[in-house]
C-alpha positions as a Python dict, from the first residue, in 0.01 Angstrom:
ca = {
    (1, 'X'): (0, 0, 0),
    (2, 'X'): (-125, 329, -150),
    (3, 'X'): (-422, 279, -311),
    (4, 'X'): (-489, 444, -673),
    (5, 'X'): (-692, 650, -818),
    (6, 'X'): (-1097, 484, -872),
    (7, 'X'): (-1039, 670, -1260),
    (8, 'X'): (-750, 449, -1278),
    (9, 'X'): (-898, 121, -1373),
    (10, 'X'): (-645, -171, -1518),
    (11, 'X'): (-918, -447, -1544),
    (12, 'X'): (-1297, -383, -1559),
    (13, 'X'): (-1533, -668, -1600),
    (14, 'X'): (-1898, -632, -1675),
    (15, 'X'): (-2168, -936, -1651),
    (16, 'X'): (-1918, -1208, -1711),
    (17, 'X'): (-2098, -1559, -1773),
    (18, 'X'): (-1868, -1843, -1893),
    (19, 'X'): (-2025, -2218, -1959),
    (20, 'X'): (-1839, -2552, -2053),
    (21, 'X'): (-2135, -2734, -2150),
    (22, 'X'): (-2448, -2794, -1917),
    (23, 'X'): (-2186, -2631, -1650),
    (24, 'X'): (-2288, -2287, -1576),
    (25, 'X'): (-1910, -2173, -1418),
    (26, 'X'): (-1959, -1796, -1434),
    (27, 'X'): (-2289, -1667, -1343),
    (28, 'X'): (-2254, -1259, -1405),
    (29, 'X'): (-1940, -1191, -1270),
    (30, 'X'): (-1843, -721, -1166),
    (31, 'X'): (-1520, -686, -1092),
    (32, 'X'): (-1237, -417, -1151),
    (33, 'X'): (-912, -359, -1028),
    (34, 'X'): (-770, -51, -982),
    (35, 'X'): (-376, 50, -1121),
    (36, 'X'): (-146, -95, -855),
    (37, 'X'): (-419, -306, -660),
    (38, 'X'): (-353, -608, -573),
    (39, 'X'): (-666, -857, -557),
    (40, 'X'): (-648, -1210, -414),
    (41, 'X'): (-932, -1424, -533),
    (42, 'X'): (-1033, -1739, -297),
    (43, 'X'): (-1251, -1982, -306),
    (44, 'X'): (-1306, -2360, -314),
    (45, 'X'): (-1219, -2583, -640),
    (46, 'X'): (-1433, -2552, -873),
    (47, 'X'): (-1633, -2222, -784),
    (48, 'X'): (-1495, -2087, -1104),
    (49, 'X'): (-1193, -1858, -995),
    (50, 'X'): (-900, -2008, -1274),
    (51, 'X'): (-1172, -1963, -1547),
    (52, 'X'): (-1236, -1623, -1442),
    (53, 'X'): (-835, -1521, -1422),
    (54, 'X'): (-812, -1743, -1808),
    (55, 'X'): (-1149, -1493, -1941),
    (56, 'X'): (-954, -1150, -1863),
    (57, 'X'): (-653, -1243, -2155),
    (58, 'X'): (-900, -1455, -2280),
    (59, 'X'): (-761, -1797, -2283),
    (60, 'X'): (-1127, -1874, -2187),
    (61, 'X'): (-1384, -1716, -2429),
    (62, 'X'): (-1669, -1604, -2250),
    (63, 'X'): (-2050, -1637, -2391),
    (64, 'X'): (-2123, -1307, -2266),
    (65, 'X'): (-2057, -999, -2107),
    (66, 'X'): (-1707, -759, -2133),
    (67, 'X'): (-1398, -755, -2016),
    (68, 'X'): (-1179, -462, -2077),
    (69, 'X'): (-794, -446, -1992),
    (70, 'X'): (-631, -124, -1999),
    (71, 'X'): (-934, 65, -2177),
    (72, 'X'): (-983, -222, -2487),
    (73, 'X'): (-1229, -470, -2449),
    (74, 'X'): (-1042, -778, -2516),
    (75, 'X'): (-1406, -963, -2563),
    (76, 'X'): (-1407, -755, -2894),
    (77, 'X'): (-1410, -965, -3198),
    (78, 'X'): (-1212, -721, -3367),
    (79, 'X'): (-1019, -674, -3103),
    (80, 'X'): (-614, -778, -3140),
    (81, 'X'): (-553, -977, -2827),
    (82, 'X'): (-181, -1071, -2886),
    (83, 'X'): (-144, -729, -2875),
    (84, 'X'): (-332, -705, -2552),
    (85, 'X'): (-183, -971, -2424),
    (86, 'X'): (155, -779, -2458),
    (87, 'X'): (56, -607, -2181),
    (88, 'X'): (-55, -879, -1955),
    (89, 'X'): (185, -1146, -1754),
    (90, 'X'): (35, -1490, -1643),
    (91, 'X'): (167, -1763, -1420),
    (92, 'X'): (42, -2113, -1416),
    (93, 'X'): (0, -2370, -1166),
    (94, 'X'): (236, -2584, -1375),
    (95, 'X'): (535, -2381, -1474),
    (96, 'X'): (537, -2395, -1860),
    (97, 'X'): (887, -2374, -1925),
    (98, 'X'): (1061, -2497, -2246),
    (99, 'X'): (1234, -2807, -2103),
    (100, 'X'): (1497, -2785, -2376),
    (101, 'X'): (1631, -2449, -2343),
    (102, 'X'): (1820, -2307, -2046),
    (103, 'X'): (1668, -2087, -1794),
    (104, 'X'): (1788, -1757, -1997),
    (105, 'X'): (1651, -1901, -2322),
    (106, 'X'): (1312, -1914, -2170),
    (107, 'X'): (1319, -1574, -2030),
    (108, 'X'): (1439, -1418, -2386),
    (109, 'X'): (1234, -1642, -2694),
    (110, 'X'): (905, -1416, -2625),
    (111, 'X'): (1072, -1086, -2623),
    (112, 'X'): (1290, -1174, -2966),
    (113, 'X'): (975, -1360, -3100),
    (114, 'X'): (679, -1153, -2975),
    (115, 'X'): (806, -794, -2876),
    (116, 'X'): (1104, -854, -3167),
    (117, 'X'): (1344, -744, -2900),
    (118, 'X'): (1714, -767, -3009),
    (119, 'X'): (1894, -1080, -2893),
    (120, 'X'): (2148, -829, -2669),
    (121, 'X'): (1868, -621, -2514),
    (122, 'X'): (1626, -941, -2467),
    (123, 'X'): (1942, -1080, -2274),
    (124, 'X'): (2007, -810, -2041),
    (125, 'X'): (1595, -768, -1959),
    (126, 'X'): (1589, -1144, -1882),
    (127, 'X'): (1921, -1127, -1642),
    (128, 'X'): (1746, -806, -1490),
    (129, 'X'): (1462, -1048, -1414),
    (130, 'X'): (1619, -1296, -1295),
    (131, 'X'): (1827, -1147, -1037),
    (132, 'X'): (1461, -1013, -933),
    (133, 'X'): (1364, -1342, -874),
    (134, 'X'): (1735, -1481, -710),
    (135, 'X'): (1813, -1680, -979),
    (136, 'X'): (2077, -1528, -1149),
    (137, 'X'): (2315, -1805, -1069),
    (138, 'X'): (2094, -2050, -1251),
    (139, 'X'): (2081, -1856, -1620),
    (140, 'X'): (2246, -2174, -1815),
    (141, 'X'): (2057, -2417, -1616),
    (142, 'X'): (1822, -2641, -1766),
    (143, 'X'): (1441, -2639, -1645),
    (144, 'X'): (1503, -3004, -1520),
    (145, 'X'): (1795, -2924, -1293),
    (146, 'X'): (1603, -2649, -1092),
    (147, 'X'): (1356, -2700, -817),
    (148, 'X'): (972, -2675, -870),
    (149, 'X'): (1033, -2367, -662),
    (150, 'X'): (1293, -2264, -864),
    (151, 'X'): (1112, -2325, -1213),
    (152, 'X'): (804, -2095, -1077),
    (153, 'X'): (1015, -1813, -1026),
    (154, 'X'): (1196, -1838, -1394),
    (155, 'X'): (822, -1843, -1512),
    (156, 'X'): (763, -1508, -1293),
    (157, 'X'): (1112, -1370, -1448),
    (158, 'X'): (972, -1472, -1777),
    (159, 'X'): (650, -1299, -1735),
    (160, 'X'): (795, -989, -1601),
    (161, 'X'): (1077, -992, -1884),
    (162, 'X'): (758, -853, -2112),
    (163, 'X'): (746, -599, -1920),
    (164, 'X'): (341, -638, -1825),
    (165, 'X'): (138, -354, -1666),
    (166, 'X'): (-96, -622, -1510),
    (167, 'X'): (39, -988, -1350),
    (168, 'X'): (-215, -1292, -1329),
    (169, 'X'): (-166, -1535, -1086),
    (170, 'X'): (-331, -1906, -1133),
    (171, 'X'): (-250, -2051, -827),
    (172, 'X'): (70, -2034, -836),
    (173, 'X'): (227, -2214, -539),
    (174, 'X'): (-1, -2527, -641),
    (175, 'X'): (184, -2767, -738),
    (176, 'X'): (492, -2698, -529),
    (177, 'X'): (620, -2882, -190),
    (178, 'X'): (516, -2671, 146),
    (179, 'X'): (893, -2622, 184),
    (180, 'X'): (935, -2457, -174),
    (181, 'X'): (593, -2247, -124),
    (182, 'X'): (771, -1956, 64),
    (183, 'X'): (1020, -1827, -211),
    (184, 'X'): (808, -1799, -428),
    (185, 'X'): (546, -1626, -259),
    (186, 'X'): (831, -1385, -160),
    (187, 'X'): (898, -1313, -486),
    (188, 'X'): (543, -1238, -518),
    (189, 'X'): (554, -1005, -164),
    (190, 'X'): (843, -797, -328),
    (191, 'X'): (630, -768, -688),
    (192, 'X'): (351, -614, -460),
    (193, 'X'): (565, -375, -292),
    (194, 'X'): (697, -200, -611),
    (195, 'X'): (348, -174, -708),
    (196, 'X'): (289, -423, -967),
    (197, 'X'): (-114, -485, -1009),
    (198, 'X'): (-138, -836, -984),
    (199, 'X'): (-508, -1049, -979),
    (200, 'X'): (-355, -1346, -775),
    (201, 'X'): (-625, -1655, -724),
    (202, 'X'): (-466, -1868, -424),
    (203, 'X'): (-559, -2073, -123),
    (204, 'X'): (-281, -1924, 77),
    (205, 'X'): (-502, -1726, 313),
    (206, 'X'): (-160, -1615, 554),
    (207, 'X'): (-53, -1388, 205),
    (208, 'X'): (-370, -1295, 125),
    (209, 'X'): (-418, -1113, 388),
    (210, 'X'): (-59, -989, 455),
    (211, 'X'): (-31, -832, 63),
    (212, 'X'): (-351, -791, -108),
    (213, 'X'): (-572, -513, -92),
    (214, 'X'): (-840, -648, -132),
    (215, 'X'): (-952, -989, -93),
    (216, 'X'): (-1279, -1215, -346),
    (217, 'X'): (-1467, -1429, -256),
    (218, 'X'): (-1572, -1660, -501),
    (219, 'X'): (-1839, -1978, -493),
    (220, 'X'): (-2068, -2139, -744),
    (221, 'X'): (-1941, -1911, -993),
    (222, 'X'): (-2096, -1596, -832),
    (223, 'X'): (-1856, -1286, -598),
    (224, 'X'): (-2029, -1355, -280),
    (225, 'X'): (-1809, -1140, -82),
    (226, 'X'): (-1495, -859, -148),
    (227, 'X'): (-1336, -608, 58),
    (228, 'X'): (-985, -569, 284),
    (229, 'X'): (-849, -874, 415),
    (230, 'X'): (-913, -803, 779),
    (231, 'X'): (-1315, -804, 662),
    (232, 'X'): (-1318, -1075, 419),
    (233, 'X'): (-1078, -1326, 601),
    (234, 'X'): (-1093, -1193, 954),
    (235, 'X'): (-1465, -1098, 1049),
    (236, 'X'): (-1664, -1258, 701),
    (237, 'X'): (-2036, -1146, 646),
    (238, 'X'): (-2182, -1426, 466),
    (239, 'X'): (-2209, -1776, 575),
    (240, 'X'): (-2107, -1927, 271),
    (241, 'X'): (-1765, -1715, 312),
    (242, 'X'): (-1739, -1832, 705),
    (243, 'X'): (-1800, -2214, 657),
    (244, 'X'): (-1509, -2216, 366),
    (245, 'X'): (-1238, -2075, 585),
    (246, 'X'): (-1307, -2296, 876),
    (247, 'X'): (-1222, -2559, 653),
    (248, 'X'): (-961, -2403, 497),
    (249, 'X'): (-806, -2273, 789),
    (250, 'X'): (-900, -2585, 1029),
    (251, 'X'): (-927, -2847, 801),
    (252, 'X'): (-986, -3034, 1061),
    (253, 'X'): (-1324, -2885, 1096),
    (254, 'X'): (-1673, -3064, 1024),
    (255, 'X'): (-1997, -2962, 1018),
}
């Protein structure tokens, strides 16, 4: 993947500290990423990689520090976030779909509601998307007659039906069976290849390294390490970093 320009900056973060509580989960978090880029975040549960992805549309509300998304600082108080968020897709561990509407239904109610997108245009956006995702056989399907596998990629046809210029990932193959885990990070592959920027936080190591440009490394709320896949996953500087994939990738392993 070409990489972009370093003036071309999607996301930016600046001294990002986040708290629930007596819970410190983000201690100061720099980060940007780059139009295009694709980031993969990693890093054991609970080192504070979900709440980072929920601070940058703000789902999360930091106590401190910035976080600006295509040039507007989103941790504004003034600042209109739906209309930021307009800009941004997101995709949940847990697929979100409206269990009472068919699969087209859920890929056209934010577009008529949010974007006020005529029914007939919202329509042909959402079959566009879906046939991105291989699921254009399953348009009059209800959520509940789909596979988990099957559900995740409506909610990726429903993100992309906004038409975002930036794609969050929150661990998005989660709560799927191993056997349903490959189409959707397929889907994911072919998003990266037409150059969506996507911020993807996973524990599939074999995709981070095949599609992102650049892998984070994230414990005790802190970056501890970032760079190309090959450095970050294959030949890892800091201990911390090292001792996490040998249990990731041998879980087997013990100190």
């Amino acid at each position: 993947m070409s990489a972009a320009s370093t003036t071309d900056v999607v996301v930016d973060v600046t001294d990002l500290h986040k708290s629930f509580g007596d819970n410190h989960v983000l201690r100061g978090i720099d980060f940007s990423v780059r139009k295009g880029e694709v980031v993969c975040v990693i890093g054991a549960s609970g080192s504070g990689k979900s709440t980072f992805l929920r601070c940058i549309n703000l789902l999360e509300q930091p106590e401190s520090g910035t976080v600006l998304v295509r040039g507007t600082d989103v941790t504004d108080r003034d600042c209109d976030i739906d209309g930021a968020r307009r800009h941004i897709g997101m995709v949940f561990q847990q697929f979100n779909l409206f269990p009472h509407k068919r699969v087209l239904a859920n890929c056209t109610i934010a577009q008529e509601t949010v974007l006020r997108r005529k029914s007939a245009e919202a329509e042909r956006i959402a079959r566009e998307n879906l046939d991105r995702v291989g699921l254009t056989e399953k348009v009059d399907q209800y959520p509940s007659q789909l596979s988990g596998g099957q559900q995740q990629r409506v909610a990726i046809a429903r993100a992309l039906s906004m038409e975002p210029q930036l794609m969050l990932f929150d661990e998005p193959t989660s709560a799927l069976d191993p056997e349903l885990v490959g189409e959707v990070l397929a889907v994911m592959r072919r998003l990266a290849e037409e150059g969506m920027t996507m911020i993807v936080v996973t524990h599939e190591m074999a995709f981070a390294r095949e599609v992102a440009d650049r892998v984070v490394f994230m414990d005790g709320g802190v970056i501890v390490e970032q760079g190309p896949p090959d450095q970050v996953i294959g030949d890892p500087q800091q201990e911390r970093t090292r001792e996490f994939l040998r249990r990731v990738l041998d879980p087997t392993h013990a100190d």
